[in-house]
XYZ file of N, CA, C and O in Angstrom:
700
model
N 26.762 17.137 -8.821
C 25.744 16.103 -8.890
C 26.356 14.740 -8.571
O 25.680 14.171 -7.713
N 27.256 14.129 -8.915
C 28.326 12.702 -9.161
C 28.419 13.075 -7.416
O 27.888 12.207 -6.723
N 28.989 14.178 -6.699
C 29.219 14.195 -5.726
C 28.230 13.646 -4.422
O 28.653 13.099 -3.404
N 26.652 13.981 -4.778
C 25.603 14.237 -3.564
C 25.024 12.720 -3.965
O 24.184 12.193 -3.236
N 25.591 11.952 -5.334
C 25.279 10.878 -5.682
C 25.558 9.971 -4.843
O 24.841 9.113 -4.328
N 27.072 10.295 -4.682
C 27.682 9.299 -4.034
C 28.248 9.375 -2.706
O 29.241 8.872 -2.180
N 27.346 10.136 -2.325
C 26.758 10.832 -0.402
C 26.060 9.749 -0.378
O 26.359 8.690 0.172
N 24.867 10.074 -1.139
C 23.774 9.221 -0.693
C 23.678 7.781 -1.063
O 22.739 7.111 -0.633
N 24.502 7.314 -1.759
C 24.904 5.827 -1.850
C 25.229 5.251 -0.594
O 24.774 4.380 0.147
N 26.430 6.260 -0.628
C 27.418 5.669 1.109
C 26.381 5.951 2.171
O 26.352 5.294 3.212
N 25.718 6.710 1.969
C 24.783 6.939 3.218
C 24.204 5.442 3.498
O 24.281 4.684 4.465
N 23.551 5.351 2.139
C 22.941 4.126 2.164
C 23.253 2.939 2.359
O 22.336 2.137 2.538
N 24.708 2.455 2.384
C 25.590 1.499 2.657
C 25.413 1.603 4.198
O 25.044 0.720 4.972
N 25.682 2.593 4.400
C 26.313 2.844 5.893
C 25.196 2.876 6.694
O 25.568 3.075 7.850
N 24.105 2.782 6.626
C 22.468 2.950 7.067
C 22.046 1.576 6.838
O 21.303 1.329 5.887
N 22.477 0.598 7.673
C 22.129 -0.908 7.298
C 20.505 -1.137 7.752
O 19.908 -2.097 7.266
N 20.041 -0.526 8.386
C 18.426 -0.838 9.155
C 17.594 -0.417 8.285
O 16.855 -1.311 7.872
N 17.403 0.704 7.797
C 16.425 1.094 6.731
C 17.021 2.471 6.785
O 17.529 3.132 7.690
N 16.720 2.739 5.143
C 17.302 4.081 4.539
C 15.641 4.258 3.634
O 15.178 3.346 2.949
N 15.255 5.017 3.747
C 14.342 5.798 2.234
C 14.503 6.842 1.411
O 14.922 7.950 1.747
N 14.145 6.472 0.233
C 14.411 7.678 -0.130
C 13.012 8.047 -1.206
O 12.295 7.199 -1.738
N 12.873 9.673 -1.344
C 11.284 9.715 -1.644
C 11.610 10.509 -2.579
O 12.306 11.477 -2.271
N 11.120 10.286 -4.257
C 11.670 11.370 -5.125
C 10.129 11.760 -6.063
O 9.148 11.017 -6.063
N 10.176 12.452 -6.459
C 8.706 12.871 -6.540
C 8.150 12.427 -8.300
O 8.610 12.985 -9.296
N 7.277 11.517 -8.330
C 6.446 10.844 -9.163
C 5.725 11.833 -9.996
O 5.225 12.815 -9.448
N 5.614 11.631 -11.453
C 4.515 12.799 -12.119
C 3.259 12.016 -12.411
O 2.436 12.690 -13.030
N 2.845 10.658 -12.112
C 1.867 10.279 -12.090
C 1.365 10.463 -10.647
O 0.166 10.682 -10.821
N 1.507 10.486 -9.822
C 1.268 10.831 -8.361
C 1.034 12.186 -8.096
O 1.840 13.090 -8.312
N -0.248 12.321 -7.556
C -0.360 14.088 -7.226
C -0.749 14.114 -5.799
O -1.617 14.837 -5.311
N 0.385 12.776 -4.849
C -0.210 13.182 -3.912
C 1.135 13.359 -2.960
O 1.403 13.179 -1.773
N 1.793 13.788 -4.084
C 3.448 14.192 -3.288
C 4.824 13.055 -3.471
O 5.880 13.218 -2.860
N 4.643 12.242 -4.145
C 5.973 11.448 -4.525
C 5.587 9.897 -4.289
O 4.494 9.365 -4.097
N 6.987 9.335 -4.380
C 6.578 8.065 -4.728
C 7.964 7.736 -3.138
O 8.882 8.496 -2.829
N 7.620 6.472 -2.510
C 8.792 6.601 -1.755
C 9.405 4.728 -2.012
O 8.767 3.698 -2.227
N 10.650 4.952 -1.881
C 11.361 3.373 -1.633
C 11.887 3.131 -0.815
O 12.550 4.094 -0.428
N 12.020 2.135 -0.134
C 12.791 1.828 1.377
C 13.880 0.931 1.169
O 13.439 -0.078 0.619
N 15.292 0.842 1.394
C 16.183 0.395 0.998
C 15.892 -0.387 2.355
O 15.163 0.192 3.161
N 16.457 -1.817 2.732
C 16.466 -2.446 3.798
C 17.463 -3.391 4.139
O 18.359 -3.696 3.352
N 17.381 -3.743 4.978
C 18.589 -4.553 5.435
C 18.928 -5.778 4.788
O 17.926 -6.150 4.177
N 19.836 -6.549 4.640
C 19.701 -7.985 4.606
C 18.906 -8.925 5.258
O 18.236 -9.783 4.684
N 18.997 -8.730 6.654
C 18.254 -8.820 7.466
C 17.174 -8.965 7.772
O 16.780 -9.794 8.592
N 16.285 -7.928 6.967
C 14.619 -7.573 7.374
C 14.626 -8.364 5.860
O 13.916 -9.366 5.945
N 15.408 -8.158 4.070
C 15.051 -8.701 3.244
C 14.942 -10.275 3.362
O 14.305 -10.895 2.510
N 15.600 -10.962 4.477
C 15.203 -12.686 4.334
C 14.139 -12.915 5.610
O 13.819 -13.979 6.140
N 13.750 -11.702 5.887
C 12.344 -12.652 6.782
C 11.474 -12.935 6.066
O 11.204 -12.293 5.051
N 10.896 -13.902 6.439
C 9.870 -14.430 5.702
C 8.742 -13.882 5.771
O 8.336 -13.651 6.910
N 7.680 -13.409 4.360
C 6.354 -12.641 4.453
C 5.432 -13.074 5.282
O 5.167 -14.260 5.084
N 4.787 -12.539 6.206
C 3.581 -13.108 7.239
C 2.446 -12.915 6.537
O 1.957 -12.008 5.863
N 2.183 -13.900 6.838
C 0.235 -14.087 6.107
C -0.439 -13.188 6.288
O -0.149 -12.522 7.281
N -1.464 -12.793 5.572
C -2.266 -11.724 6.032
C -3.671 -12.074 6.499
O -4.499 -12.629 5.777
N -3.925 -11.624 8.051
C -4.985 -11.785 8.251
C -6.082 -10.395 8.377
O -6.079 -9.385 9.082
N -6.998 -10.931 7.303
C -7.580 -9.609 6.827
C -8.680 -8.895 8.277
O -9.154 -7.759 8.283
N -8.868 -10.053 9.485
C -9.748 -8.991 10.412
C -9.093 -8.169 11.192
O -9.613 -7.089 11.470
N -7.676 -8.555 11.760
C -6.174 -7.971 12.384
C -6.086 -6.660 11.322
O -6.323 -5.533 11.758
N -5.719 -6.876 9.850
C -5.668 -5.604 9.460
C -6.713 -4.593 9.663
O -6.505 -3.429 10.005
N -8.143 -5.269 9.364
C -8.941 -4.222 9.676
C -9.112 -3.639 10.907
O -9.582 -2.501 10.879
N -8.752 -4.305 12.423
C -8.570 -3.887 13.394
C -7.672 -2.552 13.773
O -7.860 -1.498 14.382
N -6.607 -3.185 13.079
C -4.927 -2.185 12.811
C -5.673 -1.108 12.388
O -6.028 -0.150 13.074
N -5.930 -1.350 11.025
C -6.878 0.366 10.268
C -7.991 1.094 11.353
O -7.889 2.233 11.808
N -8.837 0.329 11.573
C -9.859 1.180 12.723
C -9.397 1.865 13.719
O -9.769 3.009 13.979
N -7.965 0.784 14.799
C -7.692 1.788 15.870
C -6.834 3.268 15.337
O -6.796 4.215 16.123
N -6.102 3.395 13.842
C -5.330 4.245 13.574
C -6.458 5.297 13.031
O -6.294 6.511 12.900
N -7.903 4.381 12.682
C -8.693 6.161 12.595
C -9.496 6.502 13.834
O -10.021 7.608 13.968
N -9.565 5.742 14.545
C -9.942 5.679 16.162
C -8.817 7.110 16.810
O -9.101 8.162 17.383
N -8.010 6.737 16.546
C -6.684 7.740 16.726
C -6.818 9.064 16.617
O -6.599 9.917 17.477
N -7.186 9.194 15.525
C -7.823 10.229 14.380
C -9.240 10.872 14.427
O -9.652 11.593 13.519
N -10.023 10.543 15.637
C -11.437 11.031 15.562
C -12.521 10.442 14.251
O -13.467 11.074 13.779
N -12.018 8.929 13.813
C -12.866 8.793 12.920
C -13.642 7.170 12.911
O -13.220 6.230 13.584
N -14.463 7.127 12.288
C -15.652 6.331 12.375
C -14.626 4.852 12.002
O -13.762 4.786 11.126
N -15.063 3.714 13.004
C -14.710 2.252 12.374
C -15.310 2.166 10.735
O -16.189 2.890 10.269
N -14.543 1.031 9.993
C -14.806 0.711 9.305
C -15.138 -0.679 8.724
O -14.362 -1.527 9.165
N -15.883 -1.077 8.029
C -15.811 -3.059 8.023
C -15.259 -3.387 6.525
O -15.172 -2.726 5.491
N -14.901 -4.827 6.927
C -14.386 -5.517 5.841
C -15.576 -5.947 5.238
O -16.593 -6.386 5.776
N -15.176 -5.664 3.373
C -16.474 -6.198 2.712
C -15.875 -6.901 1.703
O -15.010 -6.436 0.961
N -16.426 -8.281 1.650
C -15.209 -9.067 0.597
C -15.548 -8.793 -1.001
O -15.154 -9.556 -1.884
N -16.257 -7.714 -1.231
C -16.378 -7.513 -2.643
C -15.046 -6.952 -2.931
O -14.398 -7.403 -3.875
N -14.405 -5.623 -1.894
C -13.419 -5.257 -1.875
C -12.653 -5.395 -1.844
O -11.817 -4.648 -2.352
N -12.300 -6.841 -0.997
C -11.285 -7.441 -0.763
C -10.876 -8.527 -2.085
O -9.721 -8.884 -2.317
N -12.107 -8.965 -2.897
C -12.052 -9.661 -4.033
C -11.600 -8.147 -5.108
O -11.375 -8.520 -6.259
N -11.522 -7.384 -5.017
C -11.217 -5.771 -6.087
C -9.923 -6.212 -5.276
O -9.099 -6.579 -6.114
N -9.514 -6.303 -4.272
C -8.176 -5.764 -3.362
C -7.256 -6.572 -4.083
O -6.138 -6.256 -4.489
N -8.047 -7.997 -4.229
C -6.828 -9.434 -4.538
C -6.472 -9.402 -6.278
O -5.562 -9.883 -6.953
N -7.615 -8.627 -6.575
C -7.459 -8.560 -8.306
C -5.763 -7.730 -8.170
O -4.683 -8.256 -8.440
N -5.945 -6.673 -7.797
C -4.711 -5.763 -7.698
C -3.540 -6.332 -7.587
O -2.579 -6.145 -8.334
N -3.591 -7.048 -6.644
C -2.577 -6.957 -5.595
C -2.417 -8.558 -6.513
O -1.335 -9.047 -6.189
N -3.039 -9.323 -7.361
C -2.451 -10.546 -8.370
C -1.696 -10.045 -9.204
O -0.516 -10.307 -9.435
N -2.726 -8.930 -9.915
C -1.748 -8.266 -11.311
C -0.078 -7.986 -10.954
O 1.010 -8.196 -11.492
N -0.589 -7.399 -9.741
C 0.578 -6.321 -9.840
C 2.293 -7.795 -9.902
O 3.335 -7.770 -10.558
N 1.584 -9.114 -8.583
C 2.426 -9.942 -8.626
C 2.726 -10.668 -10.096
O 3.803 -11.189 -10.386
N 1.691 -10.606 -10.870
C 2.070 -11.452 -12.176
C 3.103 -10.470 -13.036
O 3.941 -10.777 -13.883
N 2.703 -9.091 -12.465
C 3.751 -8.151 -13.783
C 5.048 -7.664 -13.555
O 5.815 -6.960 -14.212
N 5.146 -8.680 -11.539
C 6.054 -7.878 -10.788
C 6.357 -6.085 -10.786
O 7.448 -5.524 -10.687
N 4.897 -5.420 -10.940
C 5.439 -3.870 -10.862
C 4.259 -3.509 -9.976
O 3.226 -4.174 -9.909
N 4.509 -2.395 -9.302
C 3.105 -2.138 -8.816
C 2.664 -0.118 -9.281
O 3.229 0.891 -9.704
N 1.096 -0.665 -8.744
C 1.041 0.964 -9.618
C -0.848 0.044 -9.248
O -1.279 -1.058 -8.909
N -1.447 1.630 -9.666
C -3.369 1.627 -9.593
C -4.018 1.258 -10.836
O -5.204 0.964 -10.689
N -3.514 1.182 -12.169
C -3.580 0.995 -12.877
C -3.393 -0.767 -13.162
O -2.298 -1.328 -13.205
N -4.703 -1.436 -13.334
C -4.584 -2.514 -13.357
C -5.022 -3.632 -15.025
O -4.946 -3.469 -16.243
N -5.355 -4.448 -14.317
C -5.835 -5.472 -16.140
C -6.367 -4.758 -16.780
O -7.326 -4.177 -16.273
N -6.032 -4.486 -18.072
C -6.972 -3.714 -19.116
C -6.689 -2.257 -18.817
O -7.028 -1.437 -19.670
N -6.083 -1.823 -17.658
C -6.148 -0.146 -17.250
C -7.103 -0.317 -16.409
O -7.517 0.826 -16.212
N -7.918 -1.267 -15.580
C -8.532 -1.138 -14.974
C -8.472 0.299 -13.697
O -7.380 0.867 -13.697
N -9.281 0.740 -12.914
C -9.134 1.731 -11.916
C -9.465 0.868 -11.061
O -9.979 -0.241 -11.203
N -9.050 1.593 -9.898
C -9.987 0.837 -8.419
C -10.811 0.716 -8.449
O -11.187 -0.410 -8.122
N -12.075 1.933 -8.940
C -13.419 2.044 -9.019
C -13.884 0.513 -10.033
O -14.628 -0.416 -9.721
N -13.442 0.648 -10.745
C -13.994 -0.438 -11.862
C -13.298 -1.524 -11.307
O -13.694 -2.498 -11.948
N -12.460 -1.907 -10.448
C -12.510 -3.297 -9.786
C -13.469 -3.307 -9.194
O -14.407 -4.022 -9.545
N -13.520 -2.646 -8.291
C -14.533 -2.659 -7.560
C -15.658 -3.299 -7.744
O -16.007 -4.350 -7.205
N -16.672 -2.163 -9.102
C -17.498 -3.168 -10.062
C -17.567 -4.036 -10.296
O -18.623 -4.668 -10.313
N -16.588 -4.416 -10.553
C -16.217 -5.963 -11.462
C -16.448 -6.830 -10.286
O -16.863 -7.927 -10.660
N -16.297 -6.714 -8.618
C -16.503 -7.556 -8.030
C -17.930 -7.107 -7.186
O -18.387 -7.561 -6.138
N -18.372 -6.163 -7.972
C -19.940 -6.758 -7.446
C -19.937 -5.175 -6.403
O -20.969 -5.226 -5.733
N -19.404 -4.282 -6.178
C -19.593 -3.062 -4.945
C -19.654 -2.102 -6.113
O -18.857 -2.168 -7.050
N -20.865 -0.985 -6.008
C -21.128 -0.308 -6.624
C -20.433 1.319 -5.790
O -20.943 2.124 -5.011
N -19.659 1.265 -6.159
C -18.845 2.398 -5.132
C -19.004 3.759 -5.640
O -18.743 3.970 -6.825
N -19.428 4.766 -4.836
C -19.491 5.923 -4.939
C -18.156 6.497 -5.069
O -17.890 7.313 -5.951
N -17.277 6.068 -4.172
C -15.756 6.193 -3.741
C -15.275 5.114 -3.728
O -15.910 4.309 -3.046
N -14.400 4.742 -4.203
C -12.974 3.538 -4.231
C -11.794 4.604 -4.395
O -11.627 5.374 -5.341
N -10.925 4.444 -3.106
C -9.237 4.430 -2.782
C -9.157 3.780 -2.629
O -9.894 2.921 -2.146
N -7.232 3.834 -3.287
C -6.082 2.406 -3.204
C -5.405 2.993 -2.706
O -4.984 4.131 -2.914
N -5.106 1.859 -1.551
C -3.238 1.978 -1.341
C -2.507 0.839 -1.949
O -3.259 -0.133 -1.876
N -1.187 0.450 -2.616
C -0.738 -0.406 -2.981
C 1.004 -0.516 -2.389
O 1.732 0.462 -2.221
N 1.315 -1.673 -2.197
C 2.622 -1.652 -1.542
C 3.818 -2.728 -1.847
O 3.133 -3.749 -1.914
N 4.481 -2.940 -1.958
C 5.539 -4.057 -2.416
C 6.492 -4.747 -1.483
O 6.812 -4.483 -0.324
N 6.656 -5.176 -1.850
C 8.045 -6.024 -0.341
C 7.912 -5.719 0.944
O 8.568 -6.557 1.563
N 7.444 -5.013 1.634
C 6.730 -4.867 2.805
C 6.375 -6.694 3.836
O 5.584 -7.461 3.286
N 6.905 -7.068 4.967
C 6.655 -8.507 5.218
C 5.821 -8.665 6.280
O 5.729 -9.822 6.690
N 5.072 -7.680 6.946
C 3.938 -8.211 7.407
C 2.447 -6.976 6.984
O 2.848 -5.920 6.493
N 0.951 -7.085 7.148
C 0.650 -5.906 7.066
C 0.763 -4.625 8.142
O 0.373 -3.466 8.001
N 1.372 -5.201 9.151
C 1.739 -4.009 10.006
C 2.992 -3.256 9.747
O 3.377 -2.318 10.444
N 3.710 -3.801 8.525
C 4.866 -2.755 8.323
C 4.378 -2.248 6.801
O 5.070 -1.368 6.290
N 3.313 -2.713 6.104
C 2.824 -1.901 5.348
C 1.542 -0.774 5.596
O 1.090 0.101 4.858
N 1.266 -1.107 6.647
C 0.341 -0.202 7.350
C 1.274 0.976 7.924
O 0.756 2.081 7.768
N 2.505 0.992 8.538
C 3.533 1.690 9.023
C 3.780 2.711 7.722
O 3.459 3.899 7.731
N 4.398 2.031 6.626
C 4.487 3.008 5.369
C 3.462 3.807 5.171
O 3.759 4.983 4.959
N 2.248 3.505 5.174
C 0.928 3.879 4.506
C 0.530 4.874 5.248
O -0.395 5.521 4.758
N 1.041 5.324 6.592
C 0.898 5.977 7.195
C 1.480 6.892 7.190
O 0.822 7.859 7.574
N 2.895 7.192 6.814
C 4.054 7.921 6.930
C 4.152 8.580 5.764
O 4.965 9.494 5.630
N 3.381 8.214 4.842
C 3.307 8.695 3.319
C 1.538 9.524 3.125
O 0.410 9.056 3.282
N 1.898 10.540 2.831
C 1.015 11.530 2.473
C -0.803 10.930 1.895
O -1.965 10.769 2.268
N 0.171 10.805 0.710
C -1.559 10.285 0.189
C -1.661 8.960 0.357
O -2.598 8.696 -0.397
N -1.256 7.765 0.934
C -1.675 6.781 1.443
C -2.668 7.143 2.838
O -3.803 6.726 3.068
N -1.665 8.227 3.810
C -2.071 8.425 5.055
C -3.587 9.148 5.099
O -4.390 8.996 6.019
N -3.823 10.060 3.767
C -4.928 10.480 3.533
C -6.034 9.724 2.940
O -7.181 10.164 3.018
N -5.682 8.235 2.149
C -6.487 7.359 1.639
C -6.956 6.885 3.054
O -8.155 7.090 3.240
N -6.132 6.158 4.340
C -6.721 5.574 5.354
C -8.016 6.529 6.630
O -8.997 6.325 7.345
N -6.992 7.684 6.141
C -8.274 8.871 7.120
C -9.368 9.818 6.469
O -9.871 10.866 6.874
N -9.568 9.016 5.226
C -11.214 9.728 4.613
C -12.257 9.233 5.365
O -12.636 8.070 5.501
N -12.641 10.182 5.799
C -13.590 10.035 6.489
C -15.337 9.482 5.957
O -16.231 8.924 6.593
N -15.270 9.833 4.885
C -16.623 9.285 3.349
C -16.396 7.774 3.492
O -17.371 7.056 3.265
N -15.268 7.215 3.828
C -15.557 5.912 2.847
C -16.074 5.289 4.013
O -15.876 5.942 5.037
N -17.049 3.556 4.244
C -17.585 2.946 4.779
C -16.648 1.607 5.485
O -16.568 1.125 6.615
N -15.945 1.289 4.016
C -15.440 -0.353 4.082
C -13.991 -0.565 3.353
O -13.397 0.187 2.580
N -13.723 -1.512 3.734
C -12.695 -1.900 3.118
C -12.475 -3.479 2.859
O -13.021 -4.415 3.442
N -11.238 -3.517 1.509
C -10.853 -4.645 1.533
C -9.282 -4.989 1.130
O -8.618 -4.125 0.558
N -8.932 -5.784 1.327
C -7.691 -5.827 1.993
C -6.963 -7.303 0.848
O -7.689 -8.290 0.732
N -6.063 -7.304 0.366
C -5.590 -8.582 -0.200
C -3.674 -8.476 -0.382
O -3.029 -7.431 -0.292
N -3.148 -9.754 -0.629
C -1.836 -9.615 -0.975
C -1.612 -11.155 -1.683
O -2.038 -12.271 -1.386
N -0.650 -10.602 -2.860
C -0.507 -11.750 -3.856
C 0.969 -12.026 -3.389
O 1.068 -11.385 -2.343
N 2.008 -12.572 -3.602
C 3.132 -13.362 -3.956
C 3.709 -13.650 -5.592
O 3.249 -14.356 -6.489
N 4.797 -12.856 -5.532
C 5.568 -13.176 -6.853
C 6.023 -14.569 -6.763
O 6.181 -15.112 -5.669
N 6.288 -15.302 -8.141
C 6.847 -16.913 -7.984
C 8.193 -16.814 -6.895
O 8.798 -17.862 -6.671
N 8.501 -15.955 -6.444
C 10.167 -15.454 -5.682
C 9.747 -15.265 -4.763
O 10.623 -15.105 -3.912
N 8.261 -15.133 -4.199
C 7.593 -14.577 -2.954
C 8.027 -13.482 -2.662
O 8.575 -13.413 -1.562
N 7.969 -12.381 -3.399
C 7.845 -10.810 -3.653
C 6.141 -10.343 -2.551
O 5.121 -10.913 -2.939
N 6.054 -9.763 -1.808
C 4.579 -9.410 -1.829
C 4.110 -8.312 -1.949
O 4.785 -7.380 -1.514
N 2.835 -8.030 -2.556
C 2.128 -7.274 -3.080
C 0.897 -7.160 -2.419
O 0.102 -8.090 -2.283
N 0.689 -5.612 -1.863
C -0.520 -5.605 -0.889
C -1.119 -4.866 -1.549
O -0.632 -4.345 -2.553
N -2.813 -4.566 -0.959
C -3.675 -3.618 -2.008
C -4.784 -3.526 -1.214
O -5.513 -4.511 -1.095
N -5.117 -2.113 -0.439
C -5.921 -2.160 0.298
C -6.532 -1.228 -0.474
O -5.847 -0.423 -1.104
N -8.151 -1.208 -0.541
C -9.167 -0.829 -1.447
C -10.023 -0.262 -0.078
O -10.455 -0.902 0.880
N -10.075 0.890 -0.316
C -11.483 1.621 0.696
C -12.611 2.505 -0.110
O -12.679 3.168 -1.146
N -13.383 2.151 0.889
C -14.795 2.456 -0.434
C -16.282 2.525 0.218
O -16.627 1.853 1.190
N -17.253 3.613 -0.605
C -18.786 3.722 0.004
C -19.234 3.723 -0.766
O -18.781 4.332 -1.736
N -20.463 3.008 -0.827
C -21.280 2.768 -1.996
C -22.406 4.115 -1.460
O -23.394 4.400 -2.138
């Protein structure tokens, strides 16, 4: 064990561009949890703003891709998206589980979309949304949150830790 430990350390040293590694979550049933070790490099670029019609563009052509229906931005969601994606920056942790234990679904509510369906994706240090859209894709049940085919809309937000940490939280959903 001490041995494959310290494989994959050096691996990781020695893998200056990006290394991941994906170990499997028991709150997650949608196949693990993954972390991306990154460069020095990619860690001092600076986070790019998010512009929420570009992301929704990004999302449509990748289910366009996919044989599946556009989707629109609805800012109830995107007001559920920013709740998330604040908490998670005020507690610096991320996870679906929000204020109070809130769910997605009940953000949702809370901002006014009566959702039949609410999925989350949630993401951390990631510096533009096209390299958190990249993850979200490459990962199982994120990749399956963006290609349900049920949901209508989406909304899209990202907070900033006082350190400018960022925290994304894309909310998809049909009332």
């Amino acid at each position: 064990m001490r041995r494959a430990l310290t494989i994959a350390i050096l691996t990781l040293v020695a893998t200056p561009a990006v290394a991941e590694l994906r170990i499997p979550c028991l709150w997650n049933p949608f196949g693990g949890c993954s972390f991306k070790f990154v460069s020095p490099e990619y860690a001092a670029k600076p986070v790019q703003p998010l512009d929420p019609q570009s992301a929704l563009a990004a999302i449509n052509a990748f289910r366009a891709e996919n044989g599946l229906k556009p989707l629109v931005l609805d800012d109830r969601l995107s007001r559920a998206a920013a709740m998330q994606s604040e908490a998670q920056a005020g507690r610096s942790w991320i996870g679906h589980s929000g204020s109070g234990g809130s769910t997605p679904k009940a953000r949702a509510a809370r901002a006014g979309y009566h959702a039949k369906i609410a999925s989350e994706n949630v993401a951390s240090g990631q510096k533009s949304f096209g390299d958190v859209l990249s993850f979200w894709k490459e990962s199982f049940g994120h990749r399956t949150n963006l290609l349900r085919p049920n949901v209508t809309a989406i909304g899209v937000a990202m907070a900033k830790t006082k350190s400018g940490r960022p925290y994304w939280t894309l909310v998809l959903g049909a009332e």
